[in-house]
């Protein structure tokens, strides 16, 4: 039972990352690798502040602000300096590695025994397990609701249109540099918040904790869409959160079955590669049968 | 309404591939003019349209572009968009496929306006969209919540046309907007174009490969070749134009017979 609860809780905390990746990867149609730098950045900022005695919520807010700056750097390199998005993200990711070391002053900050978001909730009489679950539910509900609202506003609609068809939305008078920048800022804010939440749950922040986060985010988004659909924006948001939980469940299951934790990243990479190639394989199979609508291609 | 003065555009300047796509072109459109532009591949038609739309800057120097009296030469594409409605050759380019028809229209209804954090789909606008869609006579007024990607190419092109004129722009640019459609659908979209342009008395620049369409539509015809306007017919001359007369005029002006790449024009 406790494994189930902790899996769900962890899935919720990670789903904040997945929602951030959803903004860049699905809404903006950009594979943004800054995530690998802004996730540990969020963890580092929150841990460093908590270590200095800051209130846990303020630390999470500061982490979000730091993530925004990271996203803005990638966005500015991509739009103003015309660096391809993938490369701009890599540059941010690499640069932030040094920044994260500076922020923490060392490679690792332990939060054991410190005042975290969860310990604050434990003080209200909850067990650690329930505290993390409650925090996860609360944070994810607020973030998903805010996202649903924002992407339904005029500005949010123009960001969605930018990802779909930049030429069209420019012809409708929108500066796509601004919309891309805004999307990357928001996405990385969520990623950094996720880093801050995970660090407090793990009891430490580590400079290496960003490795593979983009793939974890993509896996959650894709698993969610495949299992729970993407009919509407609201549907997608819920699917991404559930996808993140399913991903954690898969990880918990294979570990339980005796897989070495060292092999997890390989498993995730293979899963994502398979999922990303699914549409093409489907088409090829249909073409081979001679019945596909796009068989001629 | 549109004034293009001495505009040139050179691609790949200073390389072996240097190509002068527009060569010191000047043209002026009066309010309500519906001008068809015709010419072979590489004649400069699309370059002219893209230069006006601001897709790329024109060559520096004295070249100037004015829309509705405003100098837009230095304006970015998205800044000019408030003065220009555009329909592209590729029916996929004018709309966002994964967004609802309603959302596409809402974005067009806000073209050039400051976007804020107001809800993008106010219920109060539904009646307006339905009324405008009904005028297209394609049954789209019942499909406001459908994703545009589910519509056919012709329907999408009709929607793009509607989006382009939703705010009655000072200038409408049509870039071979029926070239990618089957003949029957192309016919329907051209009909809609004539209807919409005349109802709103829009100043329009329409590129086409099709001589018959160029002759049948609008009140003025321009033929381009090698980045220059070589024929410009309006009024009675345009009204009485036939394909044969146009070819004759072409041969007189260019001292060439109508062959080879110019023959890419379809009669």
mmCIF file with all atom_site columns, C-alpha atoms in Angstrom, chain A residues 64-173:
data_model
loop_
_atom_site.group_PDB
_atom_site.id
_atom_site.type_symbol
_atom_site.label_atom_id
_atom_site.label_alt_id
_atom_site.label_comp_id
_atom_site.label_asym_id
_atom_site.label_entity_id
_atom_site.label_seq_id
_atom_site.pdbx_PDB_ins_code
_atom_site.Cartn_x
_atom_site.Cartn_y
_atom_site.Cartn_z
_atom_site.occupancy
_atom_site.B_iso_or_equiv
_atom_site.pdbx_formal_charge
_atom_site.auth_seq_id
_atom_site.auth_comp_id
_atom_site.auth_asym_id
_atom_site.auth_atom_id
_atom_site.pdbx_PDB_model_num
ATOM 1   C CA . UNK A 1 64  ? 10.442 28.924 -10.288 1.00 0.00 ? 64  UNK A CA 1
ATOM 2   C CA . UNK A 1 65  ? 11.944 32.359 -10.923 1.00 0.00 ? 65  UNK A CA 1
ATOM 3   C CA . UNK A 1 66  ? 15.361 30.792 -11.559 1.00 0.00 ? 66  UNK A CA 1
ATOM 4   C CA . UNK A 1 67  ? 13.788 28.336 -13.998 1.00 0.00 ? 67  UNK A CA 1
ATOM 5   C CA . UNK A 1 68  ? 12.170 31.248 -15.830 1.00 0.00 ? 68  UNK A CA 1
ATOM 6   C CA . UNK A 1 69  ? 15.565 32.863 -16.315 1.00 0.00 ? 69  UNK A CA 1
ATOM 7   C CA . UNK A 1 70  ? 16.948 29.574 -17.660 1.00 0.00 ? 70  UNK A CA 1
ATOM 8   C CA . UNK A 1 71  ? 14.061 29.274 -20.116 1.00 0.00 ? 71  UNK A CA 1
ATOM 9   C CA . UNK A 1 72  ? 14.460 32.902 -21.143 1.00 0.00 ? 72  UNK A CA 1
ATOM 10  C CA . UNK A 1 73  ? 18.151 32.340 -21.961 1.00 0.00 ? 73  UNK A CA 1
ATOM 11  C CA . UNK A 1 74  ? 17.290 29.455 -24.270 1.00 0.00 ? 74  UNK A CA 1
ATOM 12  C CA . UNK A 1 75  ? 14.471 31.484 -25.818 1.00 0.00 ? 75  UNK A CA 1
ATOM 13  C CA . UNK A 1 76  ? 16.657 34.526 -26.442 1.00 0.00 ? 76  UNK A CA 1
ATOM 14  C CA . UNK A 1 77  ? 19.420 32.421 -27.999 1.00 0.00 ? 77  UNK A CA 1
ATOM 15  C CA . UNK A 1 78  ? 16.872 30.705 -30.211 1.00 0.00 ? 78  UNK A CA 1
ATOM 16  C CA . UNK A 1 79  ? 14.859 33.735 -31.334 1.00 0.00 ? 79  UNK A CA 1
ATOM 17  C CA . UNK A 1 80  ? 17.218 36.705 -31.260 1.00 0.00 ? 80  UNK A CA 1
ATOM 18  C CA . UNK A 1 81  ? 20.480 34.898 -32.056 1.00 0.00 ? 81  UNK A CA 1
ATOM 19  C CA . UNK A 1 82  ? 18.904 32.344 -34.411 1.00 0.00 ? 82  UNK A CA 1
ATOM 20  C CA . UNK A 1 83  ? 20.605 29.400 -32.707 1.00 0.00 ? 83  UNK A CA 1
ATOM 21  C CA . UNK A 1 84  ? 18.655 26.202 -33.413 1.00 0.00 ? 84  UNK A CA 1
ATOM 22  C CA . UNK A 1 85  ? 16.372 25.401 -30.469 1.00 0.00 ? 85  UNK A CA 1
ATOM 23  C CA . UNK A 1 86  ? 18.002 22.067 -29.733 1.00 0.00 ? 86  UNK A CA 1
ATOM 24  C CA . UNK A 1 87  ? 21.468 23.638 -29.546 1.00 0.00 ? 87  UNK A CA 1
ATOM 25  C CA . UNK A 1 88  ? 20.256 26.636 -27.546 1.00 0.00 ? 88  UNK A CA 1
ATOM 26  C CA . UNK A 1 89  ? 18.808 24.223 -24.993 1.00 0.00 ? 89  UNK A CA 1
ATOM 27  C CA . UNK A 1 90  ? 22.053 22.266 -24.807 1.00 0.00 ? 90  UNK A CA 1
ATOM 28  C CA . UNK A 1 91  ? 24.028 25.475 -24.226 1.00 0.00 ? 91  UNK A CA 1
ATOM 29  C CA . UNK A 1 92  ? 21.708 26.477 -21.384 1.00 0.00 ? 92  UNK A CA 1
ATOM 30  C CA . UNK A 1 93  ? 21.899 22.992 -19.918 1.00 0.00 ? 93  UNK A CA 1
ATOM 31  C CA . UNK A 1 94  ? 25.721 22.944 -19.941 1.00 0.00 ? 94  UNK A CA 1
ATOM 32  C CA . UNK A 1 95  ? 26.021 26.503 -18.684 1.00 0.00 ? 95  UNK A CA 1
ATOM 33  C CA . UNK A 1 96  ? 23.619 25.839 -15.843 1.00 0.00 ? 96  UNK A CA 1
ATOM 34  C CA . UNK A 1 97  ? 25.733 22.919 -14.621 1.00 0.00 ? 97  UNK A CA 1
ATOM 35  C CA . UNK A 1 98  ? 28.354 25.413 -13.475 1.00 0.00 ? 98  UNK A CA 1
ATOM 36  C CA . UNK A 1 99  ? 25.690 27.789 -12.193 1.00 0.00 ? 99  UNK A CA 1
ATOM 37  C CA . UNK A 1 100 ? 24.131 25.015 -10.129 1.00 0.00 ? 100 UNK A CA 1
ATOM 38  C CA . UNK A 1 101 ? 27.498 24.231 -8.529  1.00 0.00 ? 101 UNK A CA 1
ATOM 39  C CA . UNK A 1 102 ? 27.864 27.929 -7.715  1.00 0.00 ? 102 UNK A CA 1
ATOM 40  C CA . UNK A 1 103 ? 24.364 28.135 -6.273  1.00 0.00 ? 103 UNK A CA 1
ATOM 41  C CA . UNK A 1 104 ? 24.945 25.180 -3.969  1.00 0.00 ? 104 UNK A CA 1
ATOM 42  C CA . UNK A 1 105 ? 28.630 25.900 -3.335  1.00 0.00 ? 105 UNK A CA 1
ATOM 43  C CA . UNK A 1 106 ? 29.247 22.163 -3.583  1.00 0.00 ? 106 UNK A CA 1
ATOM 44  C CA . UNK A 1 107 ? 27.952 19.185 -5.535  1.00 0.00 ? 107 UNK A CA 1
ATOM 45  C CA . UNK A 1 108 ? 25.307 18.150 -3.039  1.00 0.00 ? 108 UNK A CA 1
ATOM 46  C CA . UNK A 1 109 ? 23.182 19.725 -0.303  1.00 0.00 ? 109 UNK A CA 1
ATOM 47  C CA . UNK A 1 110 ? 21.458 17.504 2.218   1.00 0.00 ? 110 UNK A CA 1
ATOM 48  C CA . UNK A 1 111 ? 18.066 18.606 3.514   1.00 0.00 ? 111 UNK A CA 1
ATOM 49  C CA . UNK A 1 112 ? 17.771 15.929 6.170   1.00 0.00 ? 112 UNK A CA 1
ATOM 50  C CA . UNK A 1 113 ? 16.174 17.290 9.292   1.00 0.00 ? 113 UNK A CA 1
ATOM 51  C CA . UNK A 1 114 ? 15.448 20.636 7.671   1.00 0.00 ? 114 UNK A CA 1
ATOM 52  C CA . UNK A 1 115 ? 12.200 22.442 7.357   1.00 0.00 ? 115 UNK A CA 1
ATOM 53  C CA . UNK A 1 116 ? 10.675 21.376 3.993   1.00 0.00 ? 116 UNK A CA 1
ATOM 54  C CA . UNK A 1 117 ? 7.210  21.757 2.499   1.00 0.00 ? 117 UNK A CA 1
ATOM 55  C CA . UNK A 1 118 ? 6.419  18.235 3.604   1.00 0.00 ? 118 UNK A CA 1
ATOM 56  C CA . UNK A 1 119 ? 7.761  18.595 7.149   1.00 0.00 ? 119 UNK A CA 1
ATOM 57  C CA . UNK A 1 120 ? 5.569  21.688 7.491   1.00 0.00 ? 120 UNK A CA 1
ATOM 58  C CA . UNK A 1 121 ? 2.568  19.566 6.578   1.00 0.00 ? 121 UNK A CA 1
ATOM 59  C CA . UNK A 1 122 ? 3.671  16.797 8.900   1.00 0.00 ? 122 UNK A CA 1
ATOM 60  C CA . UNK A 1 123 ? 3.535  19.330 11.698  1.00 0.00 ? 123 UNK A CA 1
ATOM 61  C CA . UNK A 1 124 ? -0.173 19.628 10.932  1.00 0.00 ? 124 UNK A CA 1
ATOM 62  C CA . UNK A 1 125 ? -0.544 16.002 11.944  1.00 0.00 ? 125 UNK A CA 1
ATOM 63  C CA . UNK A 1 126 ? -0.081 14.185 8.621   1.00 0.00 ? 126 UNK A CA 1
ATOM 64  C CA . UNK A 1 127 ? 2.253  11.257 8.116   1.00 0.00 ? 127 UNK A CA 1
ATOM 65  C CA . UNK A 1 128 ? 5.179  11.931 5.765   1.00 0.00 ? 128 UNK A CA 1
ATOM 66  C CA . UNK A 1 129 ? 3.530  9.720  3.156   1.00 0.00 ? 129 UNK A CA 1
ATOM 67  C CA . UNK A 1 130 ? 0.215  11.548 3.226   1.00 0.00 ? 130 UNK A CA 1
ATOM 68  C CA . UNK A 1 131 ? 1.949  14.918 3.416   1.00 0.00 ? 131 UNK A CA 1
ATOM 69  C CA . UNK A 1 132 ? 3.789  14.309 0.142   1.00 0.00 ? 132 UNK A CA 1
ATOM 70  C CA . UNK A 1 133 ? 0.650  13.002 -1.520  1.00 0.00 ? 133 UNK A CA 1
ATOM 71  C CA . UNK A 1 134 ? -1.413 15.972 -0.343  1.00 0.00 ? 134 UNK A CA 1
ATOM 72  C CA . UNK A 1 135 ? 1.255  18.435 -1.440  1.00 0.00 ? 135 UNK A CA 1
ATOM 73  C CA . UNK A 1 136 ? 1.482  16.721 -4.825  1.00 0.00 ? 136 UNK A CA 1
ATOM 74  C CA . UNK A 1 137 ? -2.270 16.764 -5.390  1.00 0.00 ? 137 UNK A CA 1
ATOM 75  C CA . UNK A 1 138 ? -2.527 20.387 -4.336  1.00 0.00 ? 138 UNK A CA 1
ATOM 76  C CA . UNK A 1 139 ? 0.377  21.668 -6.434  1.00 0.00 ? 139 UNK A CA 1
ATOM 77  C CA . UNK A 1 140 ? -0.592 19.717 -9.541  1.00 0.00 ? 140 UNK A CA 1
ATOM 78  C CA . UNK A 1 141 ? -4.248 20.774 -9.291  1.00 0.00 ? 141 UNK A CA 1
ATOM 79  C CA . UNK A 1 142 ? -3.305 24.442 -9.017  1.00 0.00 ? 142 UNK A CA 1
ATOM 80  C CA . UNK A 1 143 ? -0.743 24.278 -11.841 1.00 0.00 ? 143 UNK A CA 1
ATOM 81  C CA . UNK A 1 144 ? -3.008 22.325 -14.201 1.00 0.00 ? 144 UNK A CA 1
ATOM 82  C CA . UNK A 1 145 ? -5.898 24.724 -13.543 1.00 0.00 ? 145 UNK A CA 1
ATOM 83  C CA . UNK A 1 146 ? -3.659 27.728 -14.165 1.00 0.00 ? 146 UNK A CA 1
ATOM 84  C CA . UNK A 1 147 ? -2.381 26.160 -17.393 1.00 0.00 ? 147 UNK A CA 1
ATOM 85  C CA . UNK A 1 148 ? -5.891 25.431 -18.593 1.00 0.00 ? 148 UNK A CA 1
ATOM 86  C CA . UNK A 1 149 ? -6.881 29.003 -17.940 1.00 0.00 ? 149 UNK A CA 1
ATOM 87  C CA . UNK A 1 150 ? -3.740 30.572 -19.416 1.00 0.00 ? 150 UNK A CA 1
ATOM 88  C CA . UNK A 1 151 ? -3.715 28.601 -22.654 1.00 0.00 ? 151 UNK A CA 1
ATOM 89  C CA . UNK A 1 152 ? -7.336 29.574 -23.188 1.00 0.00 ? 152 UNK A CA 1
ATOM 90  C CA . UNK A 1 153 ? -6.569 33.290 -23.021 1.00 0.00 ? 153 UNK A CA 1
ATOM 91  C CA . UNK A 1 154 ? -5.701 35.369 -26.066 1.00 0.00 ? 154 UNK A CA 1
ATOM 92  C CA . UNK A 1 155 ? -1.988 35.205 -25.303 1.00 0.00 ? 155 UNK A CA 1
ATOM 93  C CA . UNK A 1 156 ? -2.145 31.476 -24.552 1.00 0.00 ? 156 UNK A CA 1
ATOM 94  C CA . UNK A 1 157 ? -3.993 30.799 -27.800 1.00 0.00 ? 157 UNK A CA 1
ATOM 95  C CA . UNK A 1 158 ? -1.320 32.676 -29.739 1.00 0.00 ? 158 UNK A CA 1
ATOM 96  C CA . UNK A 1 159 ? 1.390  30.528 -28.094 1.00 0.00 ? 159 UNK A CA 1
ATOM 97  C CA . UNK A 1 160 ? -0.452 27.354 -29.100 1.00 0.00 ? 160 UNK A CA 1
ATOM 98  C CA . UNK A 1 161 ? -0.839 28.650 -32.656 1.00 0.00 ? 161 UNK A CA 1
ATOM 99  C CA . UNK A 1 162 ? 2.898  29.471 -32.773 1.00 0.00 ? 162 UNK A CA 1
ATOM 100 C CA . UNK A 1 163 ? 3.760  25.835 -32.102 1.00 0.00 ? 163 UNK A CA 1
ATOM 101 C CA . UNK A 1 164 ? 1.358  24.660 -34.770 1.00 0.00 ? 164 UNK A CA 1
ATOM 102 C CA . UNK A 1 165 ? 1.970  27.117 -37.560 1.00 0.00 ? 165 UNK A CA 1
ATOM 103 C CA . UNK A 1 166 ? 4.306  30.064 -36.976 1.00 0.00 ? 166 UNK A CA 1
ATOM 104 C CA . UNK A 1 167 ? 3.674  31.473 -40.443 1.00 0.00 ? 167 UNK A CA 1
ATOM 105 C CA . UNK A 1 168 ? -0.068 31.593 -39.849 1.00 0.00 ? 168 UNK A CA 1
ATOM 106 C CA . UNK A 1 169 ? 0.184  33.331 -36.504 1.00 0.00 ? 169 UNK A CA 1
ATOM 107 C CA . UNK A 1 170 ? 2.681  35.893 -37.824 1.00 0.00 ? 170 UNK A CA 1
ATOM 108 C CA . UNK A 1 171 ? 0.175  36.681 -40.553 1.00 0.00 ? 171 UNK A CA 1
ATOM 109 C CA . UNK A 1 172 ? -2.291 37.284 -37.695 1.00 0.00 ? 172 UNK A CA 1
ATOM 110 C CA . UNK A 1 173 ? 0.013  39.933 -36.280 1.00 0.00 ? 173 UNK A CA 1
#
